[in-house]
Amino acid sequence: MLRARSFAIASAALLAALGAASSATAAPTAPTAPARPAAYSCSPGYFCIYSDWDGGGTRCQWSQPSKANTADDCSFIRNGQNVRSVWNGTGQRKQYYTQTNYNSRVGSTPAGAGGNLQGSYQIRSFKPQ
């Protein structure tokens, strides 16, 4: 009887160990890093604005240090679309404005950086800080 009980306890322990091992392997894996955002296709030395998040959609870019009216040569601004992301590939921080001729400053982006904006406005002019 003692031998049967020892065998039962050993069997139960083995089953518990196997169950723990199988549940450990069946456990969900740790979350992976978020998907990398779309690459901002902005030439070095340019300030770029985009009609969509993460550098997507239509892009307008300028190599000059400032622009008094972006609608002069940016189709999606002329069509009334908002700017959803920016990339500053220049060597200077860029300040941007919701109105032409550098009026109504809304934000700025450091050199060599960019990202998503609020998306509820247009950038109608920009200049170095």
Short mmCIF file of C-alpha atoms in Angstrom, two decimals:
data_model
loop_
_atom_site.label_atom_id
_atom_site.label_comp_id
_atom_site.label_asym_id
_atom_site.label_seq_id
_atom_site.Cartn_x
_atom_site.Cartn_y
_atom_site.Cartn_z
CA MET A 1 0.00 0.00 0.00
CA LEU A 2 2.79 2.37 0.87
CA ARG A 3 4.44 1.64 -2.47
CA ALA A 4 1.20 2.42 -4.35
CA ARG A 5 0.76 5.68 -2.45
CA SER A 6 4.35 6.74 -3.19
CA PHE A 7 3.81 5.89 -6.84
CA ALA A 8 0.59 7.95 -6.90
CA ILE A 9 2.33 10.94 -5.28
CA ALA A 10 5.26 10.68 -7.70
CA SER A 11 2.85 10.40 -10.63
CA ALA A 12 0.90 13.42 -9.45
CA ALA A 13 4.09 15.42 -9.05
CA LEU A 14 5.24 14.42 -12.53
CA LEU A 15 1.89 15.37 -14.05
CA ALA A 16 1.95 18.70 -12.21
CA ALA A 17 5.46 19.40 -13.50
CA LEU A 18 4.50 18.46 -17.04
CA GLY A 19 1.35 20.55 -16.81
CA ALA A 20 3.33 23.55 -15.58
CA ALA A 21 5.85 23.12 -18.38
CA SER A 22 3.19 22.83 -21.05
CA SER A 23 1.28 25.81 -19.70
CA ALA A 24 4.49 27.81 -19.61
CA THR A 25 5.11 27.09 -23.25
CA ALA A 26 1.49 27.84 -24.11
CA ALA A 27 1.54 31.19 -22.32
CA PRO A 28 1.27 34.23 -24.55
CA THR A 29 4.57 35.72 -25.59
CA ALA A 30 5.63 39.18 -24.56
CA PRO A 31 4.33 41.94 -26.82
CA THR A 32 6.64 42.80 -29.66
CA ALA A 33 7.85 46.29 -30.37
CA PRO A 34 5.37 48.43 -32.28
CA ALA A 35 5.65 48.40 -36.03
CA ARG A 36 8.20 50.89 -37.29
CA PRO A 37 6.51 53.95 -38.80
CA ALA A 38 6.73 54.52 -42.49
CA ALA A 39 10.03 56.03 -43.53
CA TYR A 40 9.90 59.76 -44.01
CA SER A 41 11.05 60.26 -47.59
CA CYS A 42 12.59 63.68 -47.20
CA SER A 43 15.85 64.57 -48.90
CA PRO A 44 18.68 65.79 -46.66
CA GLY A 45 18.63 69.57 -46.45
CA TYR A 46 14.84 69.81 -46.99
CA PHE A 47 11.87 70.63 -44.78
CA CYS A 48 8.98 68.30 -45.64
CA ILE A 49 5.30 68.24 -44.76
CA TYR A 50 2.90 65.35 -45.40
CA SER A 51 -0.84 64.99 -45.81
CA ASP A 52 -0.94 61.76 -43.78
CA TRP A 53 0.50 60.30 -40.59
CA ASP A 54 4.04 58.89 -40.37
CA GLY A 55 5.29 60.62 -43.51
CA GLY A 56 2.57 59.15 -45.73
CA GLY A 57 0.26 60.66 -48.29
CA THR A 58 1.32 63.61 -50.41
CA ARG A 59 4.66 65.24 -49.62
CA CYS A 60 5.70 68.84 -50.18
CA GLN A 61 9.33 69.78 -49.60
CA TRP A 62 11.45 72.91 -49.64
CA SER A 63 15.20 73.47 -49.63
CA GLN A 64 14.99 77.18 -48.90
CA PRO A 65 15.25 78.19 -45.23
CA SER A 66 11.84 79.90 -45.11
CA LYS A 67 8.59 80.02 -47.04
CA ALA A 68 6.01 82.80 -46.63
CA ASN A 69 3.17 80.85 -48.30
CA THR A 70 3.37 77.07 -48.63
CA ALA A 71 0.24 77.01 -50.80
CA ASP A 72 2.28 78.60 -53.61
CA ASP A 73 3.76 75.20 -54.43
CA CYS A 74 2.03 72.56 -52.28
CA SER A 75 -1.00 70.93 -53.86
CA PHE A 76 -2.54 69.39 -50.77
CA ILE A 77 -2.39 72.73 -48.90
CA ARG A 78 -4.10 74.43 -51.87
CA ASN A 79 -6.76 71.69 -51.75
CA GLY A 80 -7.49 72.46 -48.08
CA GLN A 81 -5.92 69.34 -46.54
CA ASN A 82 -4.26 69.55 -43.14
CA VAL A 83 -0.68 68.61 -42.38
CA ARG A 84 -0.46 65.41 -40.36
CA SER A 85 3.31 64.89 -40.16
CA VAL A 86 6.59 66.73 -40.76
CA TRP A 87 10.28 65.97 -41.21
CA ASN A 88 13.01 68.56 -40.78
CA GLY A 89 16.04 67.38 -42.72
CA THR A 90 17.75 70.77 -42.40
CA GLY A 91 20.43 71.88 -39.98
CA GLN A 92 18.15 74.33 -38.15
CA ARG A 93 15.01 74.11 -36.03
CA LYS A 94 11.96 75.11 -38.10
CA GLN A 95 9.07 77.11 -36.69
CA TYR A 96 5.76 76.77 -38.50
CA TYR A 97 2.64 78.86 -38.68
CA THR A 98 -1.03 78.35 -39.52
CA GLN A 99 -1.13 81.58 -41.52
CA THR A 100 0.98 83.01 -44.33
CA ASN A 101 3.83 85.46 -43.71
CA TYR A 102 4.83 83.84 -40.40
CA ASN A 103 1.65 84.59 -38.44
CA SER A 104 0.04 82.38 -35.77
CA ARG A 105 2.94 80.16 -34.74
CA VAL A 106 1.73 76.65 -33.99
CA GLY A 107 4.92 74.67 -33.39
CA SER A 108 8.49 73.81 -34.29
CA THR A 109 10.62 70.79 -35.08
CA PRO A 110 14.33 70.41 -34.33
CA ALA A 111 16.87 69.73 -37.06
CA GLY A 112 17.04 66.10 -38.13
CA ALA A 113 13.73 65.17 -36.52
CA GLY A 114 10.05 64.90 -37.27
CA GLY A 115 6.86 63.09 -36.45
CA ASN A 116 3.12 63.25 -36.36
CA LEU A 117 1.29 66.49 -35.62
CA GLN A 118 -2.17 67.07 -34.19
CA GLY A 119 -3.45 67.00 -37.78
CA SER A 120 -6.08 69.71 -37.37
CA TYR A 121 -4.31 72.58 -39.14
CA GLN A 122 -2.30 73.56 -42.18
CA ILE A 123 1.27 74.79 -42.15
CA ARG A 124 0.99 77.92 -44.27
CA SER A 125 4.49 79.30 -43.63
CA PHE A 126 7.74 78.31 -41.93
CA LYS A 127 11.16 79.75 -41.07
CA PRO A 128 14.23 78.94 -38.96
CA GLN A 129 13.98 79.67 -35.28
#
